[in-house]
Amino acid sequence: KAGVTQTPRYLIKTRGQQVTLSCSPISGHRSVSWYQQTPGQGLQFLFEYFSETQRNKGNFPGRFSGRQFSNSRSEMNVSTLELGDSALYLCASSYQVDQETQYFGPGTRLLVL
Amino acid sequence: KQEVTQIPAALSVPEGENLVLNCSFTDSAIYNLQWFRQDPGKGLTSLLLIQSSQREQTSGRLNASLDKSSGRSTLYIAASQPGDSATYLCALTGGSARQLTFGSGTQLTVLP
């Protein structure tokens, strides 16, 4: 089985722009979660989708949004980028939401200048 | 709010040594605990998952234990190798939160 894939792998944007990141889960997995990793804050949960519905949301401003499509692929969008949004964005998939191993993709590294 | 702590932040050992990484958490109402490794600039690789009803899990040279009553988990690595060098993260789901709450990780260096 192919693993979790994320595109693009690297992005450079300037402040004020918006960005869309994509995540394709492992085939058959219906739950996709997004995390932000920074040196200062570590790994922080952004949101989780299951069967196209947002099940849970972390403590991030409304500039961060996401969605999930019927094929379980997910996108996250960050609008009005700030320097502090520079981070590694990781997505993880699992078959269900509880009691399951979560499998992570390689991440998208976003640099905001 | 669940807090996860990993001590030490960094650890350096000679090749062949057995070692233990520690993870502590403040809320014992957890669903499961997962150990990951992360190589520099890369994503997370799942190593072991321990369900809340289990006490330990083993995979090859790795053994993870869980003691909910004391709020602790350990990852034991036997006969360490330079290829084990990475950052090891523990993460758990618990209570009303379905998301993973991560510790800050232990950066392990195994010297040849």
Short mmCIF file of N, CA and C in Angstrom, two decimals, chain B residues 44-82:
data_model
loop_
_atom_site.label_atom_id
_atom_site.label_comp_id
_atom_site.label_asym_id
_atom_site.label_seq_id
_atom_site.Cartn_x
_atom_site.Cartn_y
_atom_site.Cartn_z
N LEU B 44 6.87 11.64 10.49
CA LEU B 44 6.93 10.75 11.64
C LEU B 44 6.71 9.31 11.20
N THR B 45 7.50 8.41 11.78
CA THR B 45 7.32 6.99 11.53
C THR B 45 6.78 6.36 12.81
N SER B 46 5.64 5.69 12.69
CA SER B 46 5.06 5.04 13.85
C SER B 46 5.89 3.82 14.24
N LEU B 47 6.21 3.72 15.53
CA LEU B 47 7.00 2.60 16.02
C LEU B 47 6.13 1.58 16.74
N LEU B 48 5.37 2.06 17.72
CA LEU B 48 4.55 1.17 18.53
C LEU B 48 3.31 1.91 18.99
N LEU B 49 2.21 1.19 19.07
CA LEU B 49 0.96 1.72 19.61
C LEU B 49 0.56 0.84 20.78
N ILE B 50 0.29 1.47 21.92
CA ILE B 50 -0.19 0.72 23.09
C ILE B 50 -1.60 1.19 23.39
N GLN B 51 -2.54 0.25 23.37
CA GLN B 51 -3.91 0.58 23.75
C GLN B 51 -3.98 0.78 25.25
N SER B 52 -5.01 1.49 25.70
CA SER B 52 -5.11 1.81 27.13
C SER B 52 -5.23 0.56 27.99
N SER B 53 -5.73 -0.52 27.42
CA SER B 53 -5.91 -1.76 28.19
C SER B 53 -4.64 -2.61 28.22
N GLN B 54 -3.62 -2.21 27.49
CA GLN B 54 -2.40 -2.99 27.40
C GLN B 54 -1.32 -2.42 28.31
N ARG B 55 -0.33 -3.26 28.63
CA ARG B 55 0.77 -2.81 29.47
C ARG B 55 2.04 -2.61 28.66
N GLU B 56 2.19 -3.37 27.57
CA GLU B 56 3.38 -3.20 26.76
C GLU B 56 3.18 -3.74 25.36
N GLN B 57 4.07 -3.31 24.48
CA GLN B 57 4.10 -3.78 23.11
C GLN B 57 5.56 -3.92 22.70
N THR B 58 5.81 -4.90 21.85
CA THR B 58 7.18 -5.16 21.41
C THR B 58 7.23 -5.26 19.90
N SER B 59 8.32 -4.71 19.35
CA SER B 59 8.58 -4.86 17.92
C SER B 59 10.08 -4.89 17.74
N GLY B 60 10.61 -6.06 17.41
CA GLY B 60 12.04 -6.18 17.21
C GLY B 60 12.82 -5.80 18.45
N ARG B 61 13.71 -4.84 18.30
CA ARG B 61 14.54 -4.40 19.43
C ARG B 61 13.84 -3.35 20.31
N LEU B 62 12.61 -3.04 19.98
CA LEU B 62 11.87 -2.01 20.71
C LEU B 62 10.82 -2.64 21.62
N ASN B 63 10.71 -2.07 22.82
CA ASN B 63 9.67 -2.48 23.75
C ASN B 63 9.13 -1.24 24.42
N ALA B 64 7.83 -1.05 24.34
CA ALA B 64 7.20 0.10 24.98
C ALA B 64 6.28 -0.39 26.08
N SER B 65 6.32 0.31 27.20
CA SER B 65 5.44 -0.03 28.32
C SER B 65 4.55 1.14 28.65
N LEU B 66 3.44 0.84 29.30
CA LEU B 66 2.49 1.87 29.69
C LEU B 66 2.00 1.61 31.10
N ASP B 67 2.11 2.62 31.97
CA ASP B 67 1.59 2.54 33.32
C ASP B 67 0.68 3.75 33.51
N LYS B 68 -0.61 3.55 33.29
CA LYS B 68 -1.54 4.68 33.36
C LYS B 68 -1.63 5.25 34.77
N SER B 69 -1.54 4.40 35.77
CA SER B 69 -1.71 4.87 37.15
C SER B 69 -0.63 5.86 37.56
N SER B 70 0.57 5.66 37.03
CA SER B 70 1.65 6.59 37.35
C SER B 70 1.85 7.63 36.26
N GLY B 71 1.09 7.52 35.17
CA GLY B 71 1.20 8.48 34.07
C GLY B 71 2.54 8.40 33.36
N ARG B 72 3.00 7.19 33.10
CA ARG B 72 4.30 7.03 32.49
C ARG B 72 4.31 5.97 31.39
N SER B 73 5.15 6.21 30.40
CA SER B 73 5.46 5.22 29.38
C SER B 73 6.96 5.25 29.14
N THR B 74 7.52 4.09 28.84
CA THR B 74 8.93 4.03 28.50
C THR B 74 9.10 3.30 27.17
N LEU B 75 10.11 3.71 26.44
CA LEU B 75 10.50 3.03 25.21
C LEU B 75 11.90 2.49 25.44
N TYR B 76 12.02 1.18 25.39
CA TYR B 76 13.29 0.50 25.59
C TYR B 76 13.85 0.11 24.23
N ILE B 77 15.09 0.51 23.99
CA ILE B 77 15.76 0.14 22.75
C ILE B 77 16.95 -0.74 23.11
N ALA B 78 16.93 -1.94 22.60
CA ALA B 78 18.01 -2.88 22.90
C ALA B 78 19.10 -2.79 21.83
N ALA B 79 20.33 -2.97 22.29
CA ALA B 79 21.48 -3.04 21.37
C ALA B 79 21.43 -1.93 20.33
N SER B 80 21.51 -0.71 20.80
CA SER B 80 21.34 0.46 19.92
C SER B 80 22.37 0.47 18.78
N GLN B 81 21.93 1.05 17.67
CA GLN B 81 22.75 1.15 16.46
C GLN B 81 22.77 2.59 15.98
N PRO B 82 23.80 2.99 15.22
CA PRO B 82 23.82 4.36 14.71
C PRO B 82 22.56 4.73 13.92
#
